[in-house]
Amino acid sequence: MNKSSDFRTLCVHAGELKDTQYGGAISPLYASTSYNYDDVDIKQYPRYFNTPNQRGLCEKIAALEGAETGLIFGSGMAAVSTALLSHLRSGDHVVFQDDIYGGTRNFIKKEFPKYGIEYSFTKGLNAADFKAKITPQTKGIYIETPSNPLLKITDLKAVSDLAKSESIWTMIDNTFASPVNQNPIAHGIDIVIHSATKYLGGHSDISAGVVLASESIIEKVYESAKNLGGNLSEYTVWLLERSIKTLYIRVQAQNKNAQLLSNFLQDQDWVREVYYPGLESHKDHQIAKQQMSGFGGMLSFNLAPGLDTKKFLKGLEMVKPTMSLAGIESTALSPRLTSHSLLSEEERQAQGITEQMVRFSAGIEAIEDIKTDVLQSITKIS
Ligand SMILES: *Cc1c(COP(=O)(O)O)cnc(C)c1O
């Protein structure tokens, strides 16, 4: 194949394995857990993250993020925990962005104390908020942008410049943006993590995670990864490769639906705040415009006081009130009752997560059908 750097072509062809035996059109699945040790210079084994399908898929995702290489894990949290633990030891300190994924927050709070690793959460998302938390023991900064569920934006360049001036690493959870909309390595971030359970998988049927970075950083992550053992099954590796072939067209359609739905919601009298980085009214719209090539498929909004969020979600007929996000079907949830239920009422209030809030994951359906469904549920409960 001619080497193309076009994202759409990379989605389809980067890292594909040739079927040299039968000439089939797709990558063969090598399910073997046992390989000849004489003929190859590397000993191939699933938990060594180096079987043919794993290497092919890494090449594809790394190409999409502009990374040198990467590792595929069995879940987003296996990627997060392995990336962090491989870079930390007792006595080290990490600065975390205040509103990060609940599972990551839980991991830090429950596991770090066992290993004597220190951490701080920032007060806000400006570079000064990160700088304020840096101590002589700080080894790195961990961010997530757009954030969940308020779609706040952290300035990638500002954070990476700060980290470089302090000689510390930066890690980002890039799940919400997906590689279609944001490539943090181009903005100076060192390590990119995805829960591939979300946009990379995209059909609500795969659990997986990815860590992407330079060869030398991935070598370091690998040294812990092979001990922690969080590799992904070959079958799912193969399925994830198939999913990513349509990543670009799926996410473009989701971006478009999220923008159209946000525009529509902004004009409704039964809606209060709408949080979507693609809206000019979003407080971080300018930063989002600088560092993202699309604004993503996620949005949140507050129903007007008096409207019952639970009833609204129950009343939806096409849009599914399910957990998780990023599938090709639209889904919606109440962050207070689901993703952020483990936070205290004060913590939720500090983050701006209200009882009236609905988090919406735009699918690829016709926008008219999404609007119709939302409107019929509002009519029922008004
Ligand atoms: C879902 C999610 C994770 C965790 O991924 P799993 O695949 O569920 O382990 C991490 N970060 C973000 C932003 C997520 O949405």
PDB file of N, CA and C and ligand atoms in Angstrom, residues 75-77 101 144 173 175-176 195 197-198 208 325, ligand 1:
ATOM      1  N   SER A  75      -9.025  -3.001  29.342  1.00  0.00           N
ATOM      2  CA  SER A  75     -10.028  -1.998  29.687  1.00  0.00           C
ATOM      3  C   SER A  75      -9.339  -0.639  29.750  1.00  0.00           C
ATOM      4  N   GLY A  76     -10.144   0.416  29.762  1.00  0.00           N
ATOM      5  CA  GLY A  76      -9.585   1.755  29.934  1.00  0.00           C
ATOM      6  C   GLY A  76      -8.845   1.862  31.258  1.00  0.00           C
ATOM      7  N   MET A  77      -9.413   1.279  32.317  1.00  0.00           N
ATOM      8  CA  MET A  77      -8.773   1.379  33.627  1.00  0.00           C
ATOM      9  C   MET A  77      -7.463   0.585  33.697  1.00  0.00           C
ATOM     10  N   TYR A 101     -12.411  11.263  35.281  1.00  0.00           N
ATOM     11  CA  TYR A 101     -13.290  10.093  35.276  1.00  0.00           C
ATOM     12  C   TYR A 101     -13.376   9.464  36.678  1.00  0.00           C
ATOM     13  N   GLU A 144      -7.664  15.512  31.649  1.00  0.00           N
ATOM     14  CA  GLU A 144      -8.733  14.887  30.867  1.00  0.00           C
ATOM     15  C   GLU A 144      -9.545  16.017  30.243  1.00  0.00           C
ATOM     16  N   ASP A 173      -6.116  11.626  29.466  1.00  0.00           N
ATOM     17  CA  ASP A 173      -7.188  10.704  29.107  1.00  0.00           C
ATOM     18  C   ASP A 173      -7.945  11.389  27.964  1.00  0.00           C
ATOM     19  N   THR A 175     -10.225  10.096  25.952  1.00  0.00           N
ATOM     20  CA  THR A 175     -11.383   9.292  25.577  1.00  0.00           C
ATOM     21  C   THR A 175     -12.525  10.109  24.971  1.00  0.00           C
ATOM     22  N   PHE A 176     -12.905  11.209  25.635  1.00  0.00           N
ATOM     23  CA  PHE A 176     -14.075  11.972  25.192  1.00  0.00           C
ATOM     24  C   PHE A 176     -13.876  12.578  23.805  1.00  0.00           C
ATOM     25  N   SER A 195      -9.972   5.030  26.816  1.00  0.00           N
ATOM     26  CA  SER A 195     -10.832   3.892  27.057  1.00  0.00           C
ATOM     27  C   SER A 195     -11.394   3.548  25.680  1.00  0.00           C
ATOM     28  N   THR A 197     -13.244   1.306  25.021  1.00  0.00           N
ATOM     29  CA  THR A 197     -14.631   0.887  25.236  1.00  0.00           C
ATOM     30  C   THR A 197     -15.598   1.926  24.660  1.00  0.00           C
ATOM     31  N   LYS A 198     -15.108   3.155  24.467  1.00  0.00           N
ATOM     32  CA  LYS A 198     -15.963   4.256  24.038  1.00  0.00           C
ATOM     33  C   LYS A 198     -15.840   4.459  22.519  1.00  0.00           C
ATOM     34  N   ALA A 208     -11.931  -2.258  26.203  1.00  0.00           N
ATOM     35  CA  ALA A 208     -10.508  -2.200  25.871  1.00  0.00           C
ATOM     36  C   ALA A 208      -9.932  -0.844  26.260  1.00  0.00           C
ATOM     37  N   LEU A 325     -21.051   5.383  27.044  1.00  0.00           N
ATOM     38  CA  LEU A 325     -21.194   6.438  26.043  1.00  0.00           C
ATOM     39  C   LEU A 325     -20.489   6.057  24.750  1.00  0.00           C
TER      40      LEU A 325
HETATM   41  C1  LIG B   1     -15.054   4.773  30.507  1.00  0.00           C
HETATM   42  C2  LIG B   1     -13.906   5.684  30.776  1.00  0.00           C
HETATM   43  C3  LIG B   1     -12.728   5.221  31.375  1.00  0.00           C
HETATM   44  C4  LIG B   1     -12.562   3.795  31.861  1.00  0.00           C
HETATM   45  O1  LIG B   1     -12.615   2.889  30.826  1.00  0.00           O
HETATM   46  P1  LIG B   1     -13.105   1.342  31.026  1.00  0.00           P
HETATM   47  O2  LIG B   1     -12.960   0.805  29.657  1.00  0.00           O
HETATM   48  O3  LIG B   1     -14.497   1.388  31.560  1.00  0.00           O
HETATM   49  O4  LIG B   1     -12.181   0.723  32.018  1.00  0.00           O
HETATM   50  C5  LIG B   1     -11.701   6.119  31.579  1.00  0.00           C
HETATM   51  N1  LIG B   1     -11.830   7.410  31.209  1.00  0.00           N
HETATM   52  C6  LIG B   1     -12.934   7.896  30.639  1.00  0.00           C
HETATM   53  C7  LIG B   1     -13.016   9.335  30.270  1.00  0.00           C
HETATM   54  C8  LIG B   1     -14.024   7.058  30.408  1.00  0.00           C
HETATM   55  O5  LIG B   1     -15.133   7.551  29.852  1.00  0.00           O
END
